[in-house]
Coordinates of C-alpha atoms in Angstrom, one line a residue:
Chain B
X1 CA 50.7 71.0 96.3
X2 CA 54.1 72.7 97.6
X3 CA 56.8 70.6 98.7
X4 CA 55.8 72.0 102.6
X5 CA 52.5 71.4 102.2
X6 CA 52.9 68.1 101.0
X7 CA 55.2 67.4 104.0
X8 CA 52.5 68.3 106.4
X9 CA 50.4 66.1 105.0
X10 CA 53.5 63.8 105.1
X11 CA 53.1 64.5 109.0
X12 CA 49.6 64.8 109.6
X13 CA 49.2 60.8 108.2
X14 CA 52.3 59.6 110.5
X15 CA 50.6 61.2 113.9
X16 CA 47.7 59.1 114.3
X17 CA 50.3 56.0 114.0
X18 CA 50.9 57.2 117.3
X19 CA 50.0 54.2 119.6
X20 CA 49.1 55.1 124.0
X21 CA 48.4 51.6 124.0
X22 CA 51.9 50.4 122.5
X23 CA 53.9 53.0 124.7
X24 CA 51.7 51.7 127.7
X25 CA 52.6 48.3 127.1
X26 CA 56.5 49.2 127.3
X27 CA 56.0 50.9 130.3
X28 CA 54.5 47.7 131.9
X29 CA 56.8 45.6 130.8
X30 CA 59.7 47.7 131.8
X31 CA 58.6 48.2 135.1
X32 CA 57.6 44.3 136.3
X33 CA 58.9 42.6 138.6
X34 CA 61.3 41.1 136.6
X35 CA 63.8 44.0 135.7
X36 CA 64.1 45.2 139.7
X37 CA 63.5 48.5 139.3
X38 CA 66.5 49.0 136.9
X39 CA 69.0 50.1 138.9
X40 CA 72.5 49.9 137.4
X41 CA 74.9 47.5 137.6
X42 CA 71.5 44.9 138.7
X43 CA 70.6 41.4 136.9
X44 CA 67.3 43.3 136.7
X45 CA 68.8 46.3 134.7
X46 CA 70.6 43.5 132.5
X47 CA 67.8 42.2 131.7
X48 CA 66.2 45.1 131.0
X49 CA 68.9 46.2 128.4
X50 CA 68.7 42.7 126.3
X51 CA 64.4 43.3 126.2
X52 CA 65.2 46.7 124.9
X53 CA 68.0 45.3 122.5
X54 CA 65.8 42.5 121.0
X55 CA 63.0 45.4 120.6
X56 CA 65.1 47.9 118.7
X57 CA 66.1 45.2 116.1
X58 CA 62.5 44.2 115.7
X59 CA 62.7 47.8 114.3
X60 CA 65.2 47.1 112.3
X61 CA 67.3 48.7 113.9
X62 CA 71.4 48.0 113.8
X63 CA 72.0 47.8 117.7
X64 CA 74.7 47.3 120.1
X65 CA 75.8 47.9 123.8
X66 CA 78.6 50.1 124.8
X67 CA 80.0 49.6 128.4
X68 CA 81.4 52.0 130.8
X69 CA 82.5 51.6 134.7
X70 CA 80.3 52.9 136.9
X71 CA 82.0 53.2 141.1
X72 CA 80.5 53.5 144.5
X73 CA 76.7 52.5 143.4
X74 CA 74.7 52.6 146.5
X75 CA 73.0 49.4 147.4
X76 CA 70.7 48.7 150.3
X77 CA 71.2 44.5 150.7
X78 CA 68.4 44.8 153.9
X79 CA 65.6 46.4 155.4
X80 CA 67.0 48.6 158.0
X81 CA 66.0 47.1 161.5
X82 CA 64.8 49.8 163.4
X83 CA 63.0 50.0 166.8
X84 CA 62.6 52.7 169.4
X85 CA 61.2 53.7 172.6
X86 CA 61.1 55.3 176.1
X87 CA 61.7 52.7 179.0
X88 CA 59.8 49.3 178.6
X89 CA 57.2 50.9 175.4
X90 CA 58.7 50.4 171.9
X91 CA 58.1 51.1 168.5
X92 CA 59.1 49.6 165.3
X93 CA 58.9 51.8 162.1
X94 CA 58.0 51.3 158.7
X95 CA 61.2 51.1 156.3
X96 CA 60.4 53.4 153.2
X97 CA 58.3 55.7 155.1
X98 CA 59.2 56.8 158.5
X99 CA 62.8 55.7 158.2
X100 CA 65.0 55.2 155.5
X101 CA 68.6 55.1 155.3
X102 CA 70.9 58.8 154.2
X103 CA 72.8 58.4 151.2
X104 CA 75.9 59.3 152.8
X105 CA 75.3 56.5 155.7
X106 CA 77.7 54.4 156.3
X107 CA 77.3 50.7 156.5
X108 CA 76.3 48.6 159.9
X109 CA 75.3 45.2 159.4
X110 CA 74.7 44.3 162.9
X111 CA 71.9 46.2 165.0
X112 CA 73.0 49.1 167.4
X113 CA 71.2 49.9 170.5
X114 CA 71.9 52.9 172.8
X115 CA 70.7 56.1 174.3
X116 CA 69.0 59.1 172.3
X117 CA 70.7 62.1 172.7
X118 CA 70.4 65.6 171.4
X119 CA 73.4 66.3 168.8
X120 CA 75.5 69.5 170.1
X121 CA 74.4 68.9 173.5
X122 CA 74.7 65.6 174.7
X123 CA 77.8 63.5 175.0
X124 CA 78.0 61.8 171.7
X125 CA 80.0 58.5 172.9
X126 CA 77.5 55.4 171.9
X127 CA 74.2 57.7 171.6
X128 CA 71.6 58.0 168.8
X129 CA 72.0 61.8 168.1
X130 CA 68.8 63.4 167.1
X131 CA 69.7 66.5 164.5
X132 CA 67.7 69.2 165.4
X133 CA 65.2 69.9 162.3
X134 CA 66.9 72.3 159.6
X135 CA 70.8 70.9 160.8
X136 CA 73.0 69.5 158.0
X137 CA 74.5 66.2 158.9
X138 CA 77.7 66.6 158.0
X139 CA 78.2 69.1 160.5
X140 CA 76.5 67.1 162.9
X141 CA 78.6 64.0 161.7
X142 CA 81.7 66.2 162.3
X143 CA 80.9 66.6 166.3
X144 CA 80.0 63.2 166.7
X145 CA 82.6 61.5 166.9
X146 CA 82.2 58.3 168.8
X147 CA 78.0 58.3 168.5
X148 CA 76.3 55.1 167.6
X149 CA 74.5 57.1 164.5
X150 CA 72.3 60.3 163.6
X151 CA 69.2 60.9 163.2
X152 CA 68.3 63.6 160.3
X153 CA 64.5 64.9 159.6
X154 CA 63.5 64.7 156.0
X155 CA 60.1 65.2 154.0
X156 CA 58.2 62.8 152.9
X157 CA 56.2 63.0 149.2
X158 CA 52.2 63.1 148.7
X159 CA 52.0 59.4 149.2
X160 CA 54.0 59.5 152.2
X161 CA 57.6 57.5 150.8
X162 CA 60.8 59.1 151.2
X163 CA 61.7 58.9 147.5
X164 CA 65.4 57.2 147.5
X165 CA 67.9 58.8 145.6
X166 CA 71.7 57.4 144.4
X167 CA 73.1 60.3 143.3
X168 CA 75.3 62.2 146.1
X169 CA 78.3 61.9 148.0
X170 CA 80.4 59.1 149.3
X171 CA 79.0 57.5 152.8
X172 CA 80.6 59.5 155.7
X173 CA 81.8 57.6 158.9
X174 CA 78.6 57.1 161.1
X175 CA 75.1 55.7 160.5
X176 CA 72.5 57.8 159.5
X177 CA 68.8 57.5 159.4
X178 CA 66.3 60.3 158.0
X179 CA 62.7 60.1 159.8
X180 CA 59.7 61.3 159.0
X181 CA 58.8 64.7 160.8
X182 CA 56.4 63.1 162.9
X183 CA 58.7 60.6 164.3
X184 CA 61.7 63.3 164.4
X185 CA 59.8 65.3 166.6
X186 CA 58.8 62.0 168.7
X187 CA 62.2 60.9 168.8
X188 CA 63.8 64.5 169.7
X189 CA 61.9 64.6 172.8
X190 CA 62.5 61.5 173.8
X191 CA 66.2 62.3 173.5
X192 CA 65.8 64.5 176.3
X193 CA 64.5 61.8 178.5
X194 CA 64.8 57.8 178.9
X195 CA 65.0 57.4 174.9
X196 CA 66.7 54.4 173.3
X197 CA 67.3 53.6 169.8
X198 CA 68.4 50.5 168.2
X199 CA 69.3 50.0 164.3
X200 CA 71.2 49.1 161.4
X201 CA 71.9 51.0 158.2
X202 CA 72.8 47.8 155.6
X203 CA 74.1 50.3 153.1
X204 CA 76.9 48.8 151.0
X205 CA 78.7 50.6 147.4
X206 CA 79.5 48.4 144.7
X207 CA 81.6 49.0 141.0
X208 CA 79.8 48.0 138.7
X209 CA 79.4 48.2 134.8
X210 CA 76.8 50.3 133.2
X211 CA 75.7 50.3 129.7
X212 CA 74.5 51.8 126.9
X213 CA 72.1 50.7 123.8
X214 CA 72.8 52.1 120.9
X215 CA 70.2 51.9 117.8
X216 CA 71.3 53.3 114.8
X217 CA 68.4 53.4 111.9
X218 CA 69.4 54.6 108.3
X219 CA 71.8 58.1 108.2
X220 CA 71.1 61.2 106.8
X221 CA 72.1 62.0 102.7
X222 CA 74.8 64.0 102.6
X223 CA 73.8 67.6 104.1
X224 CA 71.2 65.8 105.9
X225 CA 70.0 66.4 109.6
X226 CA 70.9 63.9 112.4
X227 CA 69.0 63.1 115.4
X228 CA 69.8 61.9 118.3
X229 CA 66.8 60.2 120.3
X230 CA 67.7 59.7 124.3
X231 CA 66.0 58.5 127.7
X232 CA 67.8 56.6 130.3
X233 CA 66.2 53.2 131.1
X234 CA 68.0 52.6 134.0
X235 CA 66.0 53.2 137.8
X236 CA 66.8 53.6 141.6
X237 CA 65.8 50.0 141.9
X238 CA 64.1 48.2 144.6
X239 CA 65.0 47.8 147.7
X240 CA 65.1 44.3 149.9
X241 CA 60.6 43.9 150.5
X242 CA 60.1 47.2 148.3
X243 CA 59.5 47.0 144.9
X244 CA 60.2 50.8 143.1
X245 CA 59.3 50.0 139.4
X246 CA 60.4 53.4 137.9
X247 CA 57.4 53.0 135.6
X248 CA 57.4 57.2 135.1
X249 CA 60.6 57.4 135.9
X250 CA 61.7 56.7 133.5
X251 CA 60.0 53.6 131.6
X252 CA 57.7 55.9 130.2
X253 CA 60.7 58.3 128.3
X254 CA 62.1 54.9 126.9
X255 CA 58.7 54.2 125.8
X256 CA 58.3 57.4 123.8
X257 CA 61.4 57.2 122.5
X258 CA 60.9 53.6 121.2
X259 CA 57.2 54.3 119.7
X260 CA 58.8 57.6 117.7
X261 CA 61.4 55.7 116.4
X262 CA 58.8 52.8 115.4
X263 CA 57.0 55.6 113.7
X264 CA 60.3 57.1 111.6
X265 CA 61.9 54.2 111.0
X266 CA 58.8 53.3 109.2
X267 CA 58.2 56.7 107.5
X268 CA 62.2 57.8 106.8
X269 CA 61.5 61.6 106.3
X270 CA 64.2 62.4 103.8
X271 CA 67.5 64.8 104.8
X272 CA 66.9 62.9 108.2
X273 CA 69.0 60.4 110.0
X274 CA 67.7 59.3 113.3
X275 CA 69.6 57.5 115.8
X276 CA 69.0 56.3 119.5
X277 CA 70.1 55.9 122.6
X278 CA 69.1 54.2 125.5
X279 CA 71.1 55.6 128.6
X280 CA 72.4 53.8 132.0
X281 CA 73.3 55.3 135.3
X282 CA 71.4 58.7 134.9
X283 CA 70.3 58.0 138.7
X284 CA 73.8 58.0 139.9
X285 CA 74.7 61.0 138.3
X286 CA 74.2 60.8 134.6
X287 CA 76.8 58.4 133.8
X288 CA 75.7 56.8 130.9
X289 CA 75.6 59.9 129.1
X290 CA 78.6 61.3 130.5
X291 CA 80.1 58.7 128.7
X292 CA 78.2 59.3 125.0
X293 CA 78.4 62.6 124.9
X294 CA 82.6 62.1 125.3
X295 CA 82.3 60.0 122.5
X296 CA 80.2 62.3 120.3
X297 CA 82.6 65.0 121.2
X298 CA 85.6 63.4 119.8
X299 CA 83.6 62.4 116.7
X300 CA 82.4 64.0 113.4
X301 CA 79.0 63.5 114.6
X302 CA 77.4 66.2 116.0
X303 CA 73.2 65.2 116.4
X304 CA 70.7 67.6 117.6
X305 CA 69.4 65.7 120.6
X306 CA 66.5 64.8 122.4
X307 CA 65.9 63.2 125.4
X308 CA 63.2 62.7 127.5
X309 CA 63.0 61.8 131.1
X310 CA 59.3 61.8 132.3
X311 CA 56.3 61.4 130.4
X312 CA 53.9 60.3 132.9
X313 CA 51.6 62.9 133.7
X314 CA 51.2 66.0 131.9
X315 CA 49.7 69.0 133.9
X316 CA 49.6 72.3 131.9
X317 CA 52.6 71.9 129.5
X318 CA 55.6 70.0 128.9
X319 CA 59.3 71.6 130.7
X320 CA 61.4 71.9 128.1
X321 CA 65.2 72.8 128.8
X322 CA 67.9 73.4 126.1
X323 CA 71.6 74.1 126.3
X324 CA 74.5 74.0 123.7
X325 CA 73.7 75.8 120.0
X326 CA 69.9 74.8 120.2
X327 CA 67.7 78.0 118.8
X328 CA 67.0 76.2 115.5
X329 CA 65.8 72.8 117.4
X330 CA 63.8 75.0 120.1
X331 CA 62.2 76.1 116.7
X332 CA 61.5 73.0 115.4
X333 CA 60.2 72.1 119.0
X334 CA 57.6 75.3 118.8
X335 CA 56.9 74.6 115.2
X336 CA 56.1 70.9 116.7
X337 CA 54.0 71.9 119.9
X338 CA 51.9 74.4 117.6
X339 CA 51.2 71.5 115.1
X340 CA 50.2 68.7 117.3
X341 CA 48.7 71.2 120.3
X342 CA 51.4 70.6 123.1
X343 CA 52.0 73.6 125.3
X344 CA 55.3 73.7 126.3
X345 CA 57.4 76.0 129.2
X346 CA 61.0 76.6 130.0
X347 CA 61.2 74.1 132.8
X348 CA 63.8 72.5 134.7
X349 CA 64.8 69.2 133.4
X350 CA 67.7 67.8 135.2
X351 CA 68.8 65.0 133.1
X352 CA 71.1 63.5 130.2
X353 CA 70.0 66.6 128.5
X354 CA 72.9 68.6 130.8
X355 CA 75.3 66.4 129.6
X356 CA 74.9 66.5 126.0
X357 CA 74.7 70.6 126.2
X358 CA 78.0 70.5 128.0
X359 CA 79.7 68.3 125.1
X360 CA 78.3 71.9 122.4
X361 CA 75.3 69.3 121.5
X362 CA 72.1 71.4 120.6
X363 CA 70.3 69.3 123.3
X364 CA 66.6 69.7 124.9
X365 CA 65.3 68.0 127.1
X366 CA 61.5 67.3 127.5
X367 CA 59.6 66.5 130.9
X368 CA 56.4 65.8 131.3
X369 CA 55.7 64.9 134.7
X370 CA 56.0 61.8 137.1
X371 CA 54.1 60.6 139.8
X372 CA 55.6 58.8 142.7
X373 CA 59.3 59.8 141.7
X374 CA 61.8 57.6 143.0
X375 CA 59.4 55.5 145.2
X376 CA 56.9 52.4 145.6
X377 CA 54.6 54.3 143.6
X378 CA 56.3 55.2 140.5
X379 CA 53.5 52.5 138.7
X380 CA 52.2 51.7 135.9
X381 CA 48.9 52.8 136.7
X382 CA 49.8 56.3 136.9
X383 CA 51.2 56.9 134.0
X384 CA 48.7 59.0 131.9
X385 CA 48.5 57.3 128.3
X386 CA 47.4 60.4 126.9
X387 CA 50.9 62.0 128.1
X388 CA 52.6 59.4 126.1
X389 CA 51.5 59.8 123.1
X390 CA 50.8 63.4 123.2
X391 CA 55.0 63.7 124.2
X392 CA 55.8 60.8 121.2
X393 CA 53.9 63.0 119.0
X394 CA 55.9 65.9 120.1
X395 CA 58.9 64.4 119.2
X396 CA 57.9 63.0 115.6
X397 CA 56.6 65.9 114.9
X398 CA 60.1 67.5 115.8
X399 CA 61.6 65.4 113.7
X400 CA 59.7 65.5 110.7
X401 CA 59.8 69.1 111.0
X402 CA 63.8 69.1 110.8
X403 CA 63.6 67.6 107.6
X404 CA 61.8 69.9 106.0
X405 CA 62.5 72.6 107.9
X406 CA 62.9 75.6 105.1
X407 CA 59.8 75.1 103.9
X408 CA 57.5 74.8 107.1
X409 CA 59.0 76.8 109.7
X410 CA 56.5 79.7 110.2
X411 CA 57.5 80.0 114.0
X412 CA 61.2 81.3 113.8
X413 CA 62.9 81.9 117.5
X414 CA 61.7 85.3 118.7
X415 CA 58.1 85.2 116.9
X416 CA 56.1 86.4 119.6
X417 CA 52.4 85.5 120.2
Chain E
X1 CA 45.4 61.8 132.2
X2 CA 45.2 64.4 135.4
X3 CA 42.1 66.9 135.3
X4 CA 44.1 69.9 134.0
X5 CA 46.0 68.5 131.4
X6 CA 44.9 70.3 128.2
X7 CA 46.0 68.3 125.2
X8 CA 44.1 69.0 121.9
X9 CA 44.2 70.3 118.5
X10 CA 42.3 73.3 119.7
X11 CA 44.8 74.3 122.4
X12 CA 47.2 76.6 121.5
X13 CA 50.9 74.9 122.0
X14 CA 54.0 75.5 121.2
X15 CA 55.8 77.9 123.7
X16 CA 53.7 80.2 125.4
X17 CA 56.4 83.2 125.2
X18 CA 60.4 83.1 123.7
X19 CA 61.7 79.4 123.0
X20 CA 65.5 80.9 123.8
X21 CA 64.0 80.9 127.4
X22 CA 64.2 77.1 127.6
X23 CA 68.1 78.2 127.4
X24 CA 67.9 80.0 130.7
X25 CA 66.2 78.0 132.8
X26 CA 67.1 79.2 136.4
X27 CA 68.5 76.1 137.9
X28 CA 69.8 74.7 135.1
X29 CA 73.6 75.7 135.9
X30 CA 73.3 73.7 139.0
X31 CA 73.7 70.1 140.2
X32 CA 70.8 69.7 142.5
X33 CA 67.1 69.3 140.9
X34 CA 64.6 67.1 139.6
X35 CA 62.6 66.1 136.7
X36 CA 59.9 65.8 139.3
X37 CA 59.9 69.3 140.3
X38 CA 59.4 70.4 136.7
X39 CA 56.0 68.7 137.1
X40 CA 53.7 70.8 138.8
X41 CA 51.1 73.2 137.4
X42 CA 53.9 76.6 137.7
X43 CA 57.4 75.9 136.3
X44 CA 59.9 78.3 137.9
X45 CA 60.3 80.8 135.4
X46 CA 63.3 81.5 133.0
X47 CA 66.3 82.9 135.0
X48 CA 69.7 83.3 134.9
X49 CA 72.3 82.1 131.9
X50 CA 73.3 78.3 132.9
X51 CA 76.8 77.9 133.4
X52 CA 79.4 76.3 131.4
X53 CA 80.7 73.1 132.5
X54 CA 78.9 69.6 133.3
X55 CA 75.8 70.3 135.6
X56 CA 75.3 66.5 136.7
X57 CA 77.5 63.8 137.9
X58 CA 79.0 63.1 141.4
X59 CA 80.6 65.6 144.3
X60 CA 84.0 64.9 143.3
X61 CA 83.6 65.3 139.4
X62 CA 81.9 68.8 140.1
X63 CA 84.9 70.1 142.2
X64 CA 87.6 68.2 139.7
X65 CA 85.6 69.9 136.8
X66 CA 85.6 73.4 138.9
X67 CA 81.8 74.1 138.4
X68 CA 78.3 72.8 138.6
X69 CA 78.0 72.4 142.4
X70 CA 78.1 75.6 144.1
X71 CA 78.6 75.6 147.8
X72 CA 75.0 76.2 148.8
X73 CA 73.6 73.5 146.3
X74 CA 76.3 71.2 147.6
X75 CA 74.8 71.9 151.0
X76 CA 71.6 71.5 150.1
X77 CA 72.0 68.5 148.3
X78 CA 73.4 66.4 151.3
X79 CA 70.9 68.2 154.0
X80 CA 68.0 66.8 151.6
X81 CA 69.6 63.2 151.4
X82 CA 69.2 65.1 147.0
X83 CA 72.4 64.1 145.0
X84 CA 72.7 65.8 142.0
X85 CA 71.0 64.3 138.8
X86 CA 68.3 62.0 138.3

């Protein structure tokens, strides 16, 4: 038996170790109740980090936390109030779904009332200004000055939720609402008649501290290979009677993340070190790894890194997206999606990956689908267990491959099919 | 798992065409995207060379930083209530 072939083998014994049901059970855990959805800067995302902690030194892992200020964190502290109508009928709408509060709202407390009106034509002074569908608000916001608030169309997902988001600009001067297009087209006729609006946007930024969890297994010999293992734990959070448990997004990356590690820790493929990193704030802008990848710049380290953001539900084949000196790790990753029979596709994958690229990191990142991003129904349920373990066998396959790399890779960059 | 996922020793994986394409994935040299658009069934193809520079993070690290946010994605961005990572 070669020295490849008996790596192979070496391989072909460690992928069946592979456990949906483990990486299932993270994903539950991570995304109950009791962690909040995650959001940065939360008691919930604090409690997340010391589970994860206490899980990576089960592995036997040498662990620590590395913090890092994180500024102007969106927070919704209440339900937005909001009713409307046309003389004595009124309506109240569903928070989540046909209203929701823009990220660049600024923050009422206390209910307004007053007149619709239609933004560019009506007088803005005290009036809910209906934006006209396809209008950016902040050219709206700019002609309104004086108005009680605008109201912005946005589309809703397949289950209906306008998905909440944290990353963006800083709040502008006025209220603003987004509506489903139903109720925006409702409202905007109303605004040409006896409408009336009346709401709060309870939209507050806080600083807060973010961190990191660091898991550092055995190093590489001399000459050896590292790897760098990432997925940001952190979520949008819930809001105030809305639970968002991020269970895709992105408890199912940690999860692969944890049960390859589990798997190589174990195994210790020689001429490989493999490191970890759990990441905060990647839904405010990728902070968490904006802050690593600083610190791996002005180190001698210099890991091949993979992160993952999104292994719940695999369609046809896994996005993959690379930046910094990665051909040889794209390699590796074909070598590994021929072996365990993952298709895989250039893909957009908008994540920590970016940041690591942008430090000259050979950096992929993998995604493999979510369902209900960013909303109520990012849960457990629909995370596909068969995506788990077919994207944790992925990446110890990847890894496995590195370390015996010479001798195995028969799908060099450029080897067409 | 979903109806069309194919996973399986007997499927062929691995990248369907040139790895290097996961280099120049049209987008990537932007701020505004989402891992749940990379999702569906057809991935936007390869495109353009990303850009050098950071490619998440918030409005005012973008401009500071000179790159990443381009006006049209900036506009984008806020008209969608879509920030920039995540």
């Amino acid at each position: 038996m070669t020295a490849g072939s008996e790596s192979v083998a070496h391989l072909d014994a460690l992928l069946p170790l592979v456990s949906a049901e483990r990486m299932a059970a993270t994903v539950t855990a991570l995304a109950s109740a009791e962690f909040t959805g995650r959001r940065v800067g939360t008691a919930g995302g604090a409690a997340a980090r010391a589970w994860l902690v206490a899980h990576l030194a089960d592995l036997g892992a040498a662990v620590d936390t590395d913090d890092f200020p994180v500024r102007n964190v969106p927070e919704l502290y209440a339900a937005p109030a909001v009713v409307w109508g046309e003389g004595e009928t009124s309506t109240r709408l569903t928070f989540g779904r046909e209203v929701a509060v823009h990220s660049t709202s600024a923050d009422t407390s206390e209910v307004r009332r007053g007149p619709l009106g239609v933004a560019g034509s009506n007088d803005p002074t005290g009036r809910w200004l209906v934006v006209p569908a396809g209008g950016n608000p902040l050219d709206a916001a700019r002609d309104a000055s004086g108005a009680a608030g605008l109201l912005v169309s946005r589309a809703v997902d397949a289950d209906g939720w306008q998905y909440t988001v944290l990353a963006g600009p800083d709040p502008g001067p006025l209220p603003i609402l987004t509506l489903d297009a139903g109720t925006h087209r409702a409202v905007l006729a109303a605004a040409t008649s006896a409408g009336w609006w009346s709401a709060n946007t309870p939209l507050r930024r806080r600083d807060v501290t973010g961190a990191n969890i660091h898991a550092r297994f055995p190093a590489a010999e001399p000459g050896g290979i590292e790897v760098l293992l990432t997925a940001h734990y952190d979520g949008v959070g819930d809001h105030p009677g809305l639970r968002q448990p991020g269970a895709s997004d992105n408890a199912s990356g940690v999860a692969v993340v944890l049960e390859a590690a589990r798997i190589l820790a174990a195994a210790r493929p020689a001429g490989v070190g493999v490191a970890v990193a759990l990441l905060d704030a990647e839904e405010v802008g990728a902070l968490g790894s904006a802050h690593h990848s600083q610190q791996l710049q002005s180190g001698d380290v210099r890991p091949l890194v993979i992160n993952i953001d999104g292994a719940g539900l695999l369609d046809q084949a896994a996005a993959v997206e690379a930046g910094g000196p990665a051909p040889a790790l794209l390699a590796l990753l074909d070598q590994a999606g021929r072996h365990t029979g993952l298709p895989l596709a250039a893909g957009p994958v908008a994540s920590d990956n970016r940041r690591y690229a942008a430090a000259g990191l050979a950096a992929v990142g993998i995604g493999a689908g979510m369902a209900g991003y960013h909303s109520p129904a990012d849960t457990p349920d629909r995370v596909d267990p068969h995506t788990l373990k077919a994207i944790a066998r992925l990446v110890v396959a990847t890894v496995h491959l590195a370390a015996s790399a010479p001798a195995t890779l028969s799908s060099p960059i450029g080897d067409k099919r | 798992m979903s109806e069309n996922t194919q996973i399986s020793p007997a499927t062929a994986g691995g990248f369907a065409g040139d790895p290097v394409a996961a280099l120049a994935v049209s987008g990537s040299g932007s701020c505004c995207g989402s891992p749940a658009q990379a999702v569906g069934s057809i991935l936007p193809p390869a495109g353009q060379l990303p850009t050098a520079g950071p490619c998440c993070g918030s409005q005012q690290a973008a401009e500071a930083a000179g790159s990443c946010c381009g006006t049209e994605a900036k506009t984008e961005a806020v008209t969608t209530g879509q920030g920039c990572c995540g």
